[in-house]
Amino acid sequence: MAGEAKEKLILLLKKCSLAQGMSDEEVRELLASAQVSLREYPKGEIVFHEGDTPHSLYILLAGEVHILKDTFSGRRIFLSEINEPGDMFGEVYEVLKQPYDMYVETVTPVRLLEISSKLFTWDAGGELSRSALKIQRNLMRIFARKAYFMHNKIKVLASGSLREKIVRFLFLELQGKRELELTGSREFMAAYLAVTRPSLSRELSAMQKDGILQVEGKTIKVLDMERFEEYL
């Protein structure tokens, strides 16, 4: 890898939650490991299939992938999207050595950094490097955040009506503000709420017609906070 490209990669990884608190030297140590590889995938490629045995966790460097699952009848279900450089996926399956219960497909040409758990576990034998020890620590934080995320998601999904689910979802995202820019797509929000995208769009339109929300693209503003909070 050319020097300039490597320096850009180091800057990107230092912003990633997996490399939080790592120095430039420690990130270089990480990249130099035989357990770390750069991979490129064309559009429409399957990164891993449902049922595959994990061999790496993945960090997105460029492009976009979708996390998907097929039903018994063959219908494809959208679960999530990964499109921000530095975003990670597949780490839980790799650490637990559990077969994937979903699959990942590239939506655009993609560059990934693939890291084997052999880098940061005792399976490799001997003493772990400084970068490996910091990855261990950061993974614990990542898993804790994921557990908190799932806790909040359960609270949202336990709501009765779709409107209540939307309000609880937005309430968590707003964090005391009246306006937010959704980080994911409308499709992602529908998948999170376990509803179809048309159903979500209809309810958002109804809430806008009722004067509760103003929706413009990914921007959502609460117009009537009192009525909004009636659905909490």
PDB file of C-alpha atoms in Angstrom:
ATOM      1  CA  MET A   1       0.000   0.000   0.000  1.00  0.00           C
ATOM      2  CA  ALA A   2       1.360   3.458  -0.941  1.00  0.00           C
ATOM      3  CA  GLY A   3       2.422   5.712   1.913  1.00  0.00           C
ATOM      4  CA  GLU A   4      -0.278   8.356   1.320  1.00  0.00           C
ATOM      5  CA  ALA A   5      -3.028   5.718   1.082  1.00  0.00           C
ATOM      6  CA  LYS A   6      -1.802   4.066   4.270  1.00  0.00           C
ATOM      7  CA  GLU A   7      -1.831   7.364   6.167  1.00  0.00           C
ATOM      8  CA  LYS A   8      -5.429   8.013   5.038  1.00  0.00           C
ATOM      9  CA  LEU A   9      -6.369   4.527   6.222  1.00  0.00           C
ATOM     10  CA  ILE A  10      -4.750   5.177   9.607  1.00  0.00           C
ATOM     11  CA  LEU A  11      -6.760   8.409  10.003  1.00  0.00           C
ATOM     12  CA  LEU A  12      -9.970   6.571   9.088  1.00  0.00           C
ATOM     13  CA  LEU A  13      -9.347   3.707  11.509  1.00  0.00           C
ATOM     14  CA  LYS A  14      -8.588   6.081  14.391  1.00  0.00           C
ATOM     15  CA  LYS A  15     -12.154   7.400  13.994  1.00  0.00           C
ATOM     16  CA  CYS A  16     -13.542   3.843  14.130  1.00  0.00           C
ATOM     17  CA  SER A  17     -14.889   2.569  17.465  1.00  0.00           C
ATOM     18  CA  LEU A  18     -12.705  -0.532  17.200  1.00  0.00           C
ATOM     19  CA  ALA A  19      -9.509   1.558  17.191  1.00  0.00           C
ATOM     20  CA  GLN A  20     -10.632   4.123  19.769  1.00  0.00           C
ATOM     21  CA  GLY A  21      -7.730   5.421  21.845  1.00  0.00           C
ATOM     22  CA  MET A  22      -5.074   3.807  19.655  1.00  0.00           C
ATOM     23  CA  SER A  23      -1.983   5.753  18.601  1.00  0.00           C
ATOM     24  CA  ASP A  24      -0.737   5.968  15.007  1.00  0.00           C
ATOM     25  CA  GLU A  25       1.973   3.458  15.918  1.00  0.00           C
ATOM     26  CA  GLU A  26      -0.577   0.993  17.316  1.00  0.00           C
ATOM     27  CA  VAL A  27      -2.792   1.310  14.229  1.00  0.00           C
ATOM     28  CA  ARG A  28       0.253   0.633  12.037  1.00  0.00           C
ATOM     29  CA  GLU A  29       0.967  -2.429  14.193  1.00  0.00           C
ATOM     30  CA  LEU A  30      -2.614  -3.547  13.611  1.00  0.00           C
ATOM     31  CA  LEU A  31      -2.398  -3.099   9.828  1.00  0.00           C
ATOM     32  CA  ALA A  32       0.927  -4.961   9.697  1.00  0.00           C
ATOM     33  CA  SER A  33      -0.595  -8.081  11.275  1.00  0.00           C
ATOM     34  CA  ALA A  34      -1.017 -11.201   9.157  1.00  0.00           C
ATOM     35  CA  GLN A  35      -4.556 -11.434  10.618  1.00  0.00           C
ATOM     36  CA  VAL A  36      -5.627  -8.199   8.881  1.00  0.00           C
ATOM     37  CA  SER A  37      -6.328  -7.923   5.149  1.00  0.00           C
ATOM     38  CA  LEU A  38      -7.751  -5.404   2.695  1.00  0.00           C
ATOM     39  CA  ARG A  39     -10.420  -6.770   0.380  1.00  0.00           C
ATOM     40  CA  GLU A  40     -12.340  -5.340  -2.559  1.00  0.00           C
ATOM     41  CA  TYR A  41     -15.755  -6.567  -3.724  1.00  0.00           C
ATOM     42  CA  PRO A  42     -17.687  -5.617  -6.874  1.00  0.00           C
ATOM     43  CA  LYS A  43     -21.305  -4.471  -6.775  1.00  0.00           C
ATOM     44  CA  GLY A  44     -23.746  -7.330  -6.151  1.00  0.00           C
ATOM     45  CA  GLU A  45     -21.199  -9.574  -4.413  1.00  0.00           C
ATOM     46  CA  ILE A  46     -22.068 -11.594  -1.288  1.00  0.00           C
ATOM     47  CA  VAL A  47     -19.518 -10.851   1.455  1.00  0.00           C
ATOM     48  CA  PHE A  48     -20.760 -13.847   3.464  1.00  0.00           C
ATOM     49  CA  HIS A  49     -23.795 -16.122   3.263  1.00  0.00           C
ATOM     50  CA  GLU A  50     -26.303 -17.092   5.930  1.00  0.00           C
ATOM     51  CA  GLY A  51     -25.036 -20.251   7.633  1.00  0.00           C
ATOM     52  CA  ASP A  52     -21.362 -19.513   6.886  1.00  0.00           C
ATOM     53  CA  THR A  53     -18.870 -19.933   9.732  1.00  0.00           C
ATOM     54  CA  PRO A  54     -17.355 -16.537  10.629  1.00  0.00           C
ATOM     55  CA  HIS A  55     -13.680 -15.971  10.011  1.00  0.00           C
ATOM     56  CA  SER A  56     -13.403 -12.157  10.304  1.00  0.00           C
ATOM     57  CA  LEU A  57     -15.021  -8.997  11.535  1.00  0.00           C
ATOM     58  CA  TYR A  58     -15.377  -6.275   8.908  1.00  0.00           C
ATOM     59  CA  ILE A  59     -14.739  -2.527   8.767  1.00  0.00           C
ATOM     60  CA  LEU A  60     -16.169  -0.616   5.812  1.00  0.00           C
ATOM     61  CA  LEU A  61     -13.594   1.591   4.094  1.00  0.00           C
ATOM     62  CA  ALA A  62     -15.626   2.654   1.057  1.00  0.00           C
ATOM     63  CA  GLY A  63     -18.983   1.835  -0.560  1.00  0.00           C
ATOM     64  CA  GLU A  64     -22.208   0.428   0.882  1.00  0.00           C
ATOM     65  CA  VAL A  65     -23.450  -2.999   1.927  1.00  0.00           C
ATOM     66  CA  HIS A  66     -26.878  -4.240   2.988  1.00  0.00           C
ATOM     67  CA  ILE A  67     -27.556  -6.793   5.722  1.00  0.00           C
ATOM     68  CA  LEU A  68     -30.311  -9.117   4.472  1.00  0.00           C
ATOM     69  CA  LYS A  69     -32.241 -12.267   5.287  1.00  0.00           C
ATOM     70  CA  ASP A  70     -34.426 -14.511   3.134  1.00  0.00           C
ATOM     71  CA  THR A  71     -37.694 -16.032   4.345  1.00  0.00           C
ATOM     72  CA  PHE A  72     -38.653 -19.671   3.740  1.00  0.00           C
ATOM     73  CA  SER A  73     -40.822 -18.489   0.847  1.00  0.00           C
ATOM     74  CA  GLY A  74     -37.868 -16.716  -0.738  1.00  0.00           C
ATOM     75  CA  ARG A  75     -38.797 -13.129   0.157  1.00  0.00           C
ATOM     76  CA  ARG A  76     -35.823 -10.920   0.895  1.00  0.00           C
ATOM     77  CA  ILE A  77     -35.953  -8.932   4.142  1.00  0.00           C
ATOM     78  CA  PHE A  78     -33.855  -5.784   4.549  1.00  0.00           C
ATOM     79  CA  LEU A  79     -32.306  -5.617   8.037  1.00  0.00           C
ATOM     80  CA  SER A  80     -29.820  -2.776   7.898  1.00  0.00           C
ATOM     81  CA  GLU A  81     -27.423  -0.766   5.782  1.00  0.00           C
ATOM     82  CA  ILE A  82     -23.729  -0.051   6.304  1.00  0.00           C
ATOM     83  CA  ASN A  83     -22.565   2.993   4.369  1.00  0.00           C
ATOM     84  CA  GLU A  84     -20.340   5.112   6.616  1.00  0.00           C
ATOM     85  CA  PRO A  85     -16.556   4.593   6.305  1.00  0.00           C
ATOM     86  CA  GLY A  86     -15.339   3.155   9.605  1.00  0.00           C
ATOM     87  CA  ASP A  87     -18.603   1.302  10.344  1.00  0.00           C
ATOM     88  CA  MET A  88     -18.122  -2.287  11.522  1.00  0.00           C
ATOM     89  CA  PHE A  89     -20.227  -5.420  11.102  1.00  0.00           C
ATOM     90  CA  GLY A  90     -20.041  -9.144  11.799  1.00  0.00           C
ATOM     91  CA  GLU A  91     -18.089  -8.732  15.044  1.00  0.00           C
ATOM     92  CA  VAL A  92     -20.539 -10.550  17.324  1.00  0.00           C
ATOM     93  CA  TYR A  93     -20.599 -13.658  15.132  1.00  0.00           C
ATOM     94  CA  GLU A  94     -16.814 -13.716  14.796  1.00  0.00           C
ATOM     95  CA  VAL A  95     -16.163 -13.431  18.528  1.00  0.00           C
ATOM     96  CA  LEU A  96     -18.852 -15.977  19.486  1.00  0.00           C
ATOM     97  CA  LYS A  97     -18.049 -18.265  16.536  1.00  0.00           C
ATOM     98  CA  GLN A  98     -21.762 -18.529  15.733  1.00  0.00           C
ATOM     99  CA  PRO A  99     -22.859 -19.167  12.112  1.00  0.00           C
ATOM    100  CA  TYR A 100     -24.353 -16.116  10.445  1.00  0.00           C
ATOM    101  CA  ASP A 101     -28.155 -15.909  10.592  1.00  0.00           C
ATOM    102  CA  MET A 102     -28.187 -13.262   7.827  1.00  0.00           C
ATOM    103  CA  TYR A 103     -26.080 -12.381   4.815  1.00  0.00           C
ATOM    104  CA  VAL A 104     -24.331  -9.273   3.477  1.00  0.00           C
ATOM    105  CA  GLU A 105     -24.463  -8.048  -0.122  1.00  0.00           C
ATOM    106  CA  THR A 106     -22.587  -5.128  -1.675  1.00  0.00           C
ATOM    107  CA  VAL A 107     -24.764  -2.353  -3.111  1.00  0.00           C
ATOM    108  CA  THR A 108     -21.786  -0.579  -4.703  1.00  0.00           C
ATOM    109  CA  PRO A 109     -18.152  -1.568  -5.258  1.00  0.00           C
ATOM    110  CA  VAL A 110     -16.794  -1.960  -1.732  1.00  0.00           C
ATOM    111  CA  ARG A 111     -13.476  -1.930   0.123  1.00  0.00           C
ATOM    112  CA  LEU A 112     -13.327  -3.723   3.464  1.00  0.00           C
ATOM    113  CA  LEU A 113     -10.770  -4.301   6.161  1.00  0.00           C
ATOM    114  CA  GLU A 114     -11.138  -7.869   7.436  1.00  0.00           C
ATOM    115  CA  ILE A 115      -9.758  -8.681  10.900  1.00  0.00           C
ATOM    116  CA  SER A 116      -9.563 -12.243  12.243  1.00  0.00           C
ATOM    117  CA  SER A 117     -10.355 -12.786  15.929  1.00  0.00           C
ATOM    118  CA  LYS A 118      -7.049 -14.663  16.146  1.00  0.00           C
ATOM    119  CA  LEU A 119      -5.478 -11.214  16.395  1.00  0.00           C
ATOM    120  CA  PHE A 120      -7.083 -10.334  19.727  1.00  0.00           C
ATOM    121  CA  THR A 121      -7.755 -13.703  21.434  1.00  0.00           C
ATOM    122  CA  TRP A 122      -5.464 -16.126  23.215  1.00  0.00           C
ATOM    123  CA  ASP A 123      -6.021 -18.715  20.476  1.00  0.00           C
ATOM    124  CA  ALA A 124      -2.870 -17.514  18.776  1.00  0.00           C
ATOM    125  CA  GLY A 125      -0.809 -18.231  21.895  1.00  0.00           C
ATOM    126  CA  GLY A 126       1.798 -16.008  23.487  1.00  0.00           C
ATOM    127  CA  GLU A 127       1.379 -12.425  24.643  1.00  0.00           C
ATOM    128  CA  LEU A 128      -1.097 -10.111  22.931  1.00  0.00           C
ATOM    129  CA  SER A 129       0.232  -6.964  21.287  1.00  0.00           C
ATOM    130  CA  ARG A 130      -0.738  -3.489  22.539  1.00  0.00           C
ATOM    131  CA  SER A 131      -3.080  -2.994  19.592  1.00  0.00           C
ATOM    132  CA  ALA A 132      -4.749  -6.377  20.245  1.00  0.00           C
ATOM    133  CA  LEU A 133      -5.313  -5.526  23.920  1.00  0.00           C
ATOM    134  CA  LYS A 134      -6.916  -2.203  22.987  1.00  0.00           C
ATOM    135  CA  ILE A 135      -9.153  -3.951  20.457  1.00  0.00           C
ATOM    136  CA  GLN A 136     -10.283  -6.336  23.219  1.00  0.00           C
ATOM    137  CA  ARG A 137     -11.193  -3.368  25.417  1.00  0.00           C
ATOM    138  CA  ASN A 138     -12.967  -1.529  22.603  1.00  0.00           C
ATOM    139  CA  LEU A 139     -14.974  -4.616  21.644  1.00  0.00           C
ATOM    140  CA  MET A 140     -16.309  -4.799  25.203  1.00  0.00           C
ATOM    141  CA  ARG A 141     -17.521  -1.200  24.836  1.00  0.00           C
ATOM    142  CA  ILE A 142     -19.033  -1.939  21.420  1.00  0.00           C
ATOM    143  CA  PHE A 143     -20.928  -4.965  22.764  1.00  0.00           C
ATOM    144  CA  ALA A 144     -22.181  -2.881  25.707  1.00  0.00           C
ATOM    145  CA  ARG A 145     -23.499  -0.220  23.286  1.00  0.00           C
ATOM    146  CA  LYS A 146     -25.178  -2.893  21.175  1.00  0.00           C
ATOM    147  CA  ALA A 147     -26.859  -4.319  24.268  1.00  0.00           C
ATOM    148  CA  TYR A 148     -28.124  -0.835  25.165  1.00  0.00           C
ATOM    149  CA  PHE A 149     -29.333  -0.354  21.585  1.00  0.00           C
ATOM    150  CA  MET A 150     -31.280  -3.631  21.733  1.00  0.00           C
ATOM    151  CA  HIS A 151     -32.748  -2.648  25.109  1.00  0.00           C
ATOM    152  CA  ASN A 152     -34.097   0.565  23.574  1.00  0.00           C
ATOM    153  CA  LYS A 153     -35.332  -1.279  20.494  1.00  0.00           C
ATOM    154  CA  ILE A 154     -37.315  -3.726  22.641  1.00  0.00           C
ATOM    155  CA  LYS A 155     -38.957  -0.771  24.402  1.00  0.00           C
ATOM    156  CA  VAL A 156     -39.913   0.723  21.028  1.00  0.00           C
ATOM    157  CA  LEU A 157     -41.247  -2.541  19.598  1.00  0.00           C
ATOM    158  CA  ALA A 158     -43.272  -3.180  22.758  1.00  0.00           C
ATOM    159  CA  SER A 159     -45.415  -0.150  21.882  1.00  0.00           C
ATOM    160  CA  GLY A 160     -48.970  -0.789  20.720  1.00  0.00           C
ATOM    161  CA  SER A 161     -49.684   1.152  17.534  1.00  0.00           C
ATOM    162  CA  LEU A 162     -47.337   2.075  14.717  1.00  0.00           C
ATOM    163  CA  ARG A 163     -47.674   5.731  15.713  1.00  0.00           C
ATOM    164  CA  GLU A 164     -46.512   4.896  19.243  1.00  0.00           C
ATOM    165  CA  LYS A 165     -43.527   2.997  17.813  1.00  0.00           C
ATOM    166  CA  ILE A 166     -42.601   5.959  15.613  1.00  0.00           C
ATOM    167  CA  VAL A 167     -42.874   8.422  18.500  1.00  0.00           C
ATOM    168  CA  ARG A 168     -40.762   6.277  20.844  1.00  0.00           C
ATOM    169  CA  PHE A 169     -38.151   5.775  18.116  1.00  0.00           C
ATOM    170  CA  LEU A 170     -37.983   9.513  17.385  1.00  0.00           C
ATOM    171  CA  PHE A 171     -38.004  10.390  21.100  1.00  0.00           C
ATOM    172  CA  LEU A 172     -34.817   8.365  21.607  1.00  0.00           C
ATOM    173  CA  GLU A 173     -33.206   9.904  18.527  1.00  0.00           C
ATOM    174  CA  LEU A 174     -34.184  13.501  19.354  1.00  0.00           C
ATOM    175  CA  GLN A 175     -32.378  13.484  22.733  1.00  0.00           C
ATOM    176  CA  GLY A 176     -34.266  16.540  24.008  1.00  0.00           C
ATOM    177  CA  LYS A 177     -34.313  18.422  20.685  1.00  0.00           C
ATOM    178  CA  ARG A 178     -37.268  19.135  18.416  1.00  0.00           C
ATOM    179  CA  GLU A 179     -35.584  18.320  15.096  1.00  0.00           C
ATOM    180  CA  LEU A 180     -33.296  15.597  13.798  1.00  0.00           C
ATOM    181  CA  GLU A 181     -31.640  14.375  10.639  1.00  0.00           C
ATOM    182  CA  LEU A 182     -32.136  10.627  10.249  1.00  0.00           C
ATOM    183  CA  THR A 183     -28.804   8.862   9.830  1.00  0.00           C
ATOM    184  CA  GLY A 184     -30.322   5.848   8.078  1.00  0.00           C
ATOM    185  CA  SER A 185     -32.733   5.520   5.188  1.00  0.00           C
ATOM    186  CA  ARG A 186     -36.522   5.262   5.452  1.00  0.00           C
ATOM    187  CA  GLU A 187     -36.023   1.574   4.648  1.00  0.00           C
ATOM    188  CA  PHE A 188     -33.738   1.212   7.671  1.00  0.00           C
ATOM    189  CA  MET A 189     -36.276   2.916   9.946  1.00  0.00           C
ATOM    190  CA  ALA A 190     -39.029   0.587   8.686  1.00  0.00           C
ATOM    191  CA  ALA A 191     -36.827  -2.453   9.342  1.00  0.00           C
ATOM    192  CA  TYR A 192     -36.047  -1.192  12.854  1.00  0.00           C
ATOM    193  CA  LEU A 193     -39.761  -0.795  13.597  1.00  0.00           C
ATOM    194  CA  ALA A 194     -40.573  -4.176  11.986  1.00  0.00           C
ATOM    195  CA  VAL A 195     -43.083  -2.648   9.544  1.00  0.00           C
ATOM    196  CA  THR A 196     -43.201  -2.228   5.778  1.00  0.00           C
ATOM    197  CA  ARG A 197     -41.819   0.954   4.271  1.00  0.00           C
ATOM    198  CA  PRO A 198     -45.215   1.939   2.709  1.00  0.00           C
ATOM    199  CA  SER A 199     -46.902   1.568   6.128  1.00  0.00           C
ATOM    200  CA  LEU A 200     -44.246   3.762   7.737  1.00  0.00           C
ATOM    201  CA  SER A 201     -44.551   6.407   5.006  1.00  0.00           C
ATOM    202  CA  ARG A 202     -48.352   6.484   5.326  1.00  0.00           C
ATOM    203  CA  GLU A 203     -48.193   6.958   9.103  1.00  0.00           C
ATOM    204  CA  LEU A 204     -45.553   9.691   8.847  1.00  0.00           C
ATOM    205  CA  SER A 205     -47.762  11.457   6.279  1.00  0.00           C
ATOM    206  CA  ALA A 206     -50.751  11.107   8.636  1.00  0.00           C
ATOM    207  CA  MET A 207     -48.746  12.583  11.523  1.00  0.00           C
ATOM    208  CA  GLN A 208     -47.711  15.443   9.286  1.00  0.00           C
ATOM    209  CA  LYS A 209     -51.342  16.033   8.256  1.00  0.00           C
ATOM    210  CA  ASP A 210     -52.322  16.018  11.947  1.00  0.00           C
ATOM    211  CA  GLY A 211     -49.793  18.781  12.612  1.00  0.00           C
ATOM    212  CA  ILE A 212     -47.590  16.667  14.875  1.00  0.00           C
ATOM    213  CA  LEU A 213     -44.551  16.352  12.612  1.00  0.00           C
ATOM    214  CA  GLN A 214     -42.948  18.060   9.667  1.00  0.00           C
ATOM    215  CA  VAL A 215     -41.126  15.599   7.400  1.00  0.00           C
ATOM    216  CA  GLU A 216     -38.799  16.743   4.616  1.00  0.00           C
ATOM    217  CA  GLY A 217     -36.555  13.982   3.273  1.00  0.00           C
ATOM    218  CA  LYS A 218     -34.459  12.753   6.210  1.00  0.00           C
ATOM    219  CA  THR A 219     -35.272  15.800   8.349  1.00  0.00           C
ATOM    220  CA  ILE A 220     -38.055  15.360  10.917  1.00  0.00           C
ATOM    221  CA  LYS A 221     -39.262  18.201  13.142  1.00  0.00           C
ATOM    222  CA  VAL A 222     -41.746  17.944  16.010  1.00  0.00           C
ATOM    223  CA  LEU A 223     -44.325  20.716  15.515  1.00  0.00           C
ATOM    224  CA  ASP A 224     -46.589  19.896  18.464  1.00  0.00           C
ATOM    225  CA  MET A 225     -44.557  18.466  21.341  1.00  0.00           C
ATOM    226  CA  GLU A 226     -47.564  18.070  23.635  1.00  0.00           C
ATOM    227  CA  ARG A 227     -49.468  15.895  21.157  1.00  0.00           C
ATOM    228  CA  PHE A 228     -46.239  14.083  20.229  1.00  0.00           C
ATOM    229  CA  GLU A 229     -45.645  13.081  23.854  1.00  0.00           C
ATOM    230  CA  GLU A 230     -49.184  11.764  24.225  1.00  0.00           C
ATOM    231  CA  TYR A 231     -47.995   8.646  22.348  1.00  0.00           C
ATOM    232  CA  LEU A 232     -45.058   7.902  24.693  1.00  0.00           C
TER     233      LEU A 232
END
